[in-house]
PDB file of C-alpha atoms in Angstrom:
ATOM      1  CA  MET A  73       0.035  -0.027   0.012  1.00 39.00           C
ATOM      2  CA  SER A  74       1.195   3.487  -0.842  1.00 43.00           C
ATOM      3  CA  THR A  75       0.460   6.730   1.276  1.00 44.00           C
ATOM      4  CA  SER A  76       2.214   8.869  -1.423  1.00 50.00           C
ATOM      5  CA  ASN A  77       0.430  11.048  -4.050  1.00 67.00           C
ATOM      6  CA  LEU A  78      -3.141  11.366  -2.474  1.00 76.00           C
ATOM      7  CA  ASN A  79      -5.283  13.327  -4.572  1.00 85.00           C
ATOM      8  CA  PRO A  80      -8.250  13.412  -2.824  1.00 90.00           C
ATOM      9  CA  VAL A  81     -10.458  15.943  -4.873  1.00 92.00           C
ATOM     10  CA  GLY A  82     -13.740  14.367  -6.187  1.00 93.00           C
ATOM     11  CA  ARG A  83     -16.269  12.146  -4.767  1.00 96.00           C
ATOM     12  CA  TRP A  84     -15.480   8.957  -3.191  1.00 97.00           C
ATOM     13  CA  GLU A  85     -18.162   6.341  -2.546  1.00 98.00           C
ATOM     14  CA  ILE A  86     -17.964   3.759   0.669  1.00 98.00           C
ATOM     15  CA  LEU A  87     -17.344   0.518   0.234  1.00 98.00           C
ATOM     16  CA  SER A  88     -16.778  -0.645   4.068  1.00 98.00           C
ATOM     17  CA  TRP A  89     -16.531   0.586   7.709  1.00 98.00           C
ATOM     18  CA  GLU A  90     -15.088  -1.792  10.036  1.00 98.00           C
ATOM     19  CA  GLN A  91     -13.961  -1.012  13.587  1.00 97.00           C
ATOM     20  CA  ALA A  92     -11.135  -3.917  14.936  1.00 97.00           C
ATOM     21  CA  PHE A  93     -10.859  -3.629  18.907  1.00 96.00           C
ATOM     22  CA  ASP A  94      -7.808  -4.314  20.670  1.00 94.00           C
ATOM     23  CA  ASP A  95      -9.215  -7.487  22.270  1.00 93.00           C
ATOM     24  CA  GLY A  96      -9.746  -8.852  18.844  1.00 94.00           C
ATOM     25  CA  ARG A  97     -13.392  -8.179  18.373  1.00 95.00           C
ATOM     26  CA  ARG A  98     -14.441  -6.874  14.701  1.00 97.00           C
ATOM     27  CA  GLU A  99     -17.831  -4.715  14.326  1.00 96.00           C
ATOM     28  CA  LEU A 100     -19.532  -2.934  11.629  1.00 97.00           C
ATOM     29  CA  PRO A 101     -20.931  -0.020  13.274  1.00 94.00           C
ATOM     30  CA  MET A 102     -24.061   0.499  10.506  1.00 94.00           C
ATOM     31  CA  GLY A 103     -23.900  -3.100   9.156  1.00 94.00           C
ATOM     32  CA  GLU A 104     -22.361  -4.494   6.113  1.00 95.00           C
ATOM     33  CA  HIS A 105     -24.447  -2.511   3.425  1.00 97.00           C
ATOM     34  CA  LEU A 106     -23.753   1.184   3.189  1.00 98.00           C
ATOM     35  CA  HIS A 107     -24.635   4.012   1.263  1.00 97.00           C
ATOM     36  CA  GLY A 108     -22.640   7.300   1.207  1.00 98.00           C
ATOM     37  CA  PHE A 109     -19.717   9.525   0.022  1.00 98.00           C
ATOM     38  CA  ILE A 110     -16.836  11.767   1.050  1.00 98.00           C
ATOM     39  CA  LEU A 111     -16.415  14.724  -0.860  1.00 97.00           C
ATOM     40  CA  TYR A 112     -12.970  16.703  -1.217  1.00 96.00           C
ATOM     41  CA  THR A 113     -12.822  19.905  -3.206  1.00 97.00           C
ATOM     42  CA  ALA A 114     -10.012  21.558  -4.708  1.00 96.00           C
ATOM     43  CA  GLY A 115     -10.668  24.669  -2.625  1.00 97.00           C
ATOM     44  CA  GLY A 116      -9.987  22.567   0.473  1.00 97.00           C
ATOM     45  CA  HIS A 117     -13.728  21.993   1.826  1.00 98.00           C
ATOM     46  CA  MET A 118     -14.855  18.275   2.580  1.00 98.00           C
ATOM     47  CA  ALA A 119     -18.336  16.789   3.441  1.00 99.00           C
ATOM     48  CA  CYS A 120     -18.807  13.229   4.585  1.00 98.00           C
ATOM     49  CA  MET A 121     -22.266  11.381   5.015  1.00 98.00           C
ATOM     50  CA  ILE A 122     -22.575   7.626   5.454  1.00 98.00           C
ATOM     51  CA  ALA A 123     -25.588   5.587   6.286  1.00 98.00           C
ATOM     52  CA  ALA A 124     -26.988   2.134   6.602  1.00 97.00           C
ATOM     53  CA  ALA A 125     -28.438   1.011   3.311  1.00 96.00           C
ATOM     54  CA  GLU A 126     -31.478  -0.085   4.935  1.00 93.00           C
ATOM     55  CA  ARG A 127     -33.172   2.851   6.934  1.00 94.00           C
ATOM     56  CA  PRO A 128     -36.802   2.415   7.851  1.00 92.00           C
ATOM     57  CA  ASN A 129     -38.961   5.242   7.170  1.00 93.00           C
ATOM     58  CA  PHE A 130     -40.756   7.158  10.104  1.00 93.00           C
ATOM     59  CA  GLU A 131     -44.171   5.621  10.912  1.00 91.00           C
ATOM     60  CA  THR A 132     -45.486   9.317  11.681  1.00 84.00           C
ATOM     61  CA  GLY A 133     -44.314  10.061   8.265  1.00 75.00           C
ATOM     62  CA  GLY A 134     -43.187  13.453   9.711  1.00 85.00           C
ATOM     63  CA  GLN A 135     -39.681  14.480  10.327  1.00 87.00           C
ATOM     64  CA  TRP A 136     -40.245  16.770  13.566  1.00 90.00           C
ATOM     65  CA  ASN A 137     -43.429  14.765  14.968  1.00 90.00           C
ATOM     66  CA  ALA A 138     -41.264  11.270  14.728  1.00 92.00           C
ATOM     67  CA  SER A 139     -41.079   9.393  18.223  1.00 92.00           C
ATOM     68  CA  ASP A 140     -37.860   9.298  20.198  1.00 93.00           C
ATOM     69  CA  ALA A 141     -37.308   5.974  19.252  1.00 94.00           C
ATOM     70  CA  GLU A 142     -37.500   6.555  15.671  1.00 94.00           C
ATOM     71  CA  LYS A 143     -35.358   9.402  15.936  1.00 94.00           C
ATOM     72  CA  ALA A 144     -32.608   7.583  17.716  1.00 95.00           C
ATOM     73  CA  ARG A 145     -33.006   4.777  14.907  1.00 94.00           C
ATOM     74  CA  ALA A 146     -32.332   7.565  12.548  1.00 95.00           C
ATOM     75  CA  TYR A 147     -29.366   8.959  14.362  1.00 95.00           C
ATOM     76  CA  ASN A 148     -27.820   5.513  15.094  1.00 95.00           C
ATOM     77  CA  SER A 149     -27.890   4.672  11.549  1.00 96.00           C
ATOM     78  CA  MET A 150     -26.271   7.977   9.746  1.00 97.00           C
ATOM     79  CA  LEU A 151     -23.105   9.933  10.359  1.00 97.00           C
ATOM     80  CA  ALA A 152     -22.572  13.604   8.588  1.00 98.00           C
ATOM     81  CA  TYR A 153     -20.426  16.157   8.911  1.00 99.00           C
ATOM     82  CA  GLY A 154     -18.462  18.681   7.050  1.00 99.00           C
ATOM     83  CA  GLY A 155     -15.627  21.772   7.001  1.00 99.00           C
ATOM     84  CA  ARG A 156     -12.332  21.798   5.709  1.00 99.00           C
ATOM     85  CA  TYR A 157      -9.276  19.550   5.362  1.00 98.00           C
ATOM     86  CA  GLU A 158      -5.548  19.285   4.789  1.00 96.00           C
ATOM     87  CA  ILE A 159      -2.989  16.900   4.236  1.00 95.00           C
ATOM     88  CA  GLU A 160       0.271  16.330   5.867  1.00 94.00           C
ATOM     89  CA  ALA A 161       2.383  13.277   5.255  1.00 93.00           C
ATOM     90  CA  ASP A 162      -0.213  10.474   5.404  1.00 93.00           C
ATOM     91  CA  VAL A 163      -2.830  11.941   7.654  1.00 96.00           C
ATOM     92  CA  ILE A 164      -5.684  14.034   6.271  1.00 97.00           C
ATOM     93  CA  THR A 165      -7.144  15.919   8.824  1.00 98.00           C
ATOM     94  CA  HIS A 166     -11.149  17.133   8.733  1.00 98.00           C
ATOM     95  CA  LYS A 167     -11.475  20.523  10.354  1.00 99.00           C
ATOM     96  CA  VAL A 168     -15.281  19.964  11.333  1.00 99.00           C
ATOM     97  CA  ASP A 169     -17.540  23.022  10.927  1.00 99.00           C
ATOM     98  CA  ILE A 170     -20.898  21.288  11.235  1.00 99.00           C
ATOM     99  CA  SER A 171     -21.686  17.709  12.098  1.00 98.00           C
ATOM    100  CA  MET A 172     -24.371  15.618  13.016  1.00 97.00           C
ATOM    101  CA  PHE A 173     -22.649  14.338  16.275  1.00 96.00           C
ATOM    102  CA  PRO A 174     -22.119  17.897  18.008  1.00 97.00           C
ATOM    103  CA  ASN A 175     -19.077  17.074  19.879  1.00 96.00           C
ATOM    104  CA  TRP A 176     -16.953  16.942  16.694  1.00 96.00           C
ATOM    105  CA  GLN A 177     -17.869  20.478  15.461  1.00 98.00           C
ATOM    106  CA  GLY A 178     -15.005  23.031  15.798  1.00 98.00           C
ATOM    107  CA  GLY A 179     -12.680  19.979  16.253  1.00 98.00           C
ATOM    108  CA  ALA A 180     -10.375  18.019  14.080  1.00 98.00           C
ATOM    109  CA  GLN A 181     -10.899  14.370  12.856  1.00 97.00           C
ATOM    110  CA  LYS A 182      -7.529  13.057  12.154  1.00 97.00           C
ATOM    111  CA  ARG A 183      -7.234   9.979   9.380  1.00 97.00           C
ATOM    112  CA  ARG A 184      -4.183   7.817   8.184  1.00 96.00           C
ATOM    113  CA  PHE A 185      -4.332   7.238   4.568  1.00 94.00           C
ATOM    114  CA  GLU A 186      -3.754   4.607   2.363  1.00 92.00           C
ATOM    115  CA  VAL A 187      -4.242   4.526  -1.387  1.00 88.00           C
ATOM    116  CA  ASN A 188      -4.226   0.813  -2.366  1.00 90.00           C
ATOM    117  CA  ALA A 189      -2.946  -1.054  -5.324  1.00 90.00           C
ATOM    118  CA  ASP A 190      -6.938  -1.042  -6.816  1.00 93.00           C
ATOM    119  CA  GLY A 191      -7.203   2.458  -6.352  1.00 89.00           C
ATOM    120  CA  THR A 192      -9.271   2.355  -3.389  1.00 94.00           C
ATOM    121  CA  LEU A 193      -8.692   4.589  -0.414  1.00 94.00           C
ATOM    122  CA  THR A 194      -8.520   3.422   3.238  1.00 97.00           C
ATOM    123  CA  LEU A 195      -9.029   5.840   5.991  1.00 98.00           C
ATOM    124  CA  SER A 196      -8.224   4.937   9.339  1.00 98.00           C
ATOM    125  CA  ALA A 197      -8.109   6.227  12.947  1.00 97.00           C
ATOM    126  CA  ARG A 198      -7.395   5.131  16.624  1.00 96.00           C
ATOM    127  CA  LEU A 199     -10.523   5.597  18.850  1.00 93.00           C
ATOM    128  CA  GLU A 200     -10.795   5.397  22.695  1.00 92.00           C
ATOM    129  CA  GLU A 201      -7.253   4.728  23.238  1.00 92.00           C
ATOM    130  CA  GLY A 202      -6.532   3.616  26.933  1.00 91.00           C
ATOM    131  CA  THR A 203     -10.080   2.247  27.439  1.00 92.00           C
ATOM    132  CA  PRO A 204     -11.468  -0.960  27.217  1.00 91.00           C
ATOM    133  CA  GLN A 205     -13.339   0.139  23.725  1.00 93.00           C
ATOM    134  CA  ALA A 206      -9.710   1.177  22.088  1.00 95.00           C
ATOM    135  CA  ARG A 207     -10.298   0.213  18.562  1.00 97.00           C
ATOM    136  CA  THR A 208      -9.015   0.875  14.981  1.00 98.00           C
ATOM    137  CA  ALA A 209     -11.572   2.084  12.665  1.00 97.00           C
ATOM    138  CA  ARG A 210     -11.138   1.256   8.606  1.00 98.00           C
ATOM    139  CA  LEU A 211     -13.130   2.649   6.175  1.00 98.00           C
ATOM    140  CA  VAL A 212     -12.569   1.767   2.529  1.00 98.00           C
ATOM    141  CA  TRP A 213     -13.607   4.067  -0.380  1.00 98.00           C
ATOM    142  CA  ARG A 214     -13.732   4.028  -4.408  1.00 97.00           C
ATOM    143  CA  ARG A 215     -13.508   7.001  -6.181  1.00 94.00           C
ATOM    144  CA  ALA A 216     -17.040   7.453  -7.817  1.00 93.00           C
ATOM    145  CA  ASP A 217     -17.688   8.024 -11.490  1.00 77.00           C
ATOM    146  CA  VAL A 218     -19.107  11.702 -11.654  1.00 64.00           C
ATOM    147  CA  GLN A 219     -20.432  12.945 -14.907  1.00 53.00           C
TER     148      GLN A 219
END
């Protein structure tokens, strides 16, 4: 795998998201089938949206009058954030301006990147170091054909 020559500009589609825990467990946070993208612009902006492929509609039909359980299911099956990015060596830093998860807003999400032989892109990060939940998250993306 190579970490050189990353030109992230464009749209990338999510292929997989796996979390490997230090105790050997493996987890697919939103299941095996995902829908989503990460978009990088030449001007240094980025946006990311990832969702479970199968998300049930709200029974109420309304966004604002949905039950708390429906809202929780929707939140737990999607991740969305955006902001600016910069690249240094093999790390791409997402400087978060807006996020569905409010704790990320105003912060930086650092991801190690690898450009794989097949042209896919792997972004990985260590999470919750020093806790029983310590793990490595790996997300694999392929460049989208955008017309």
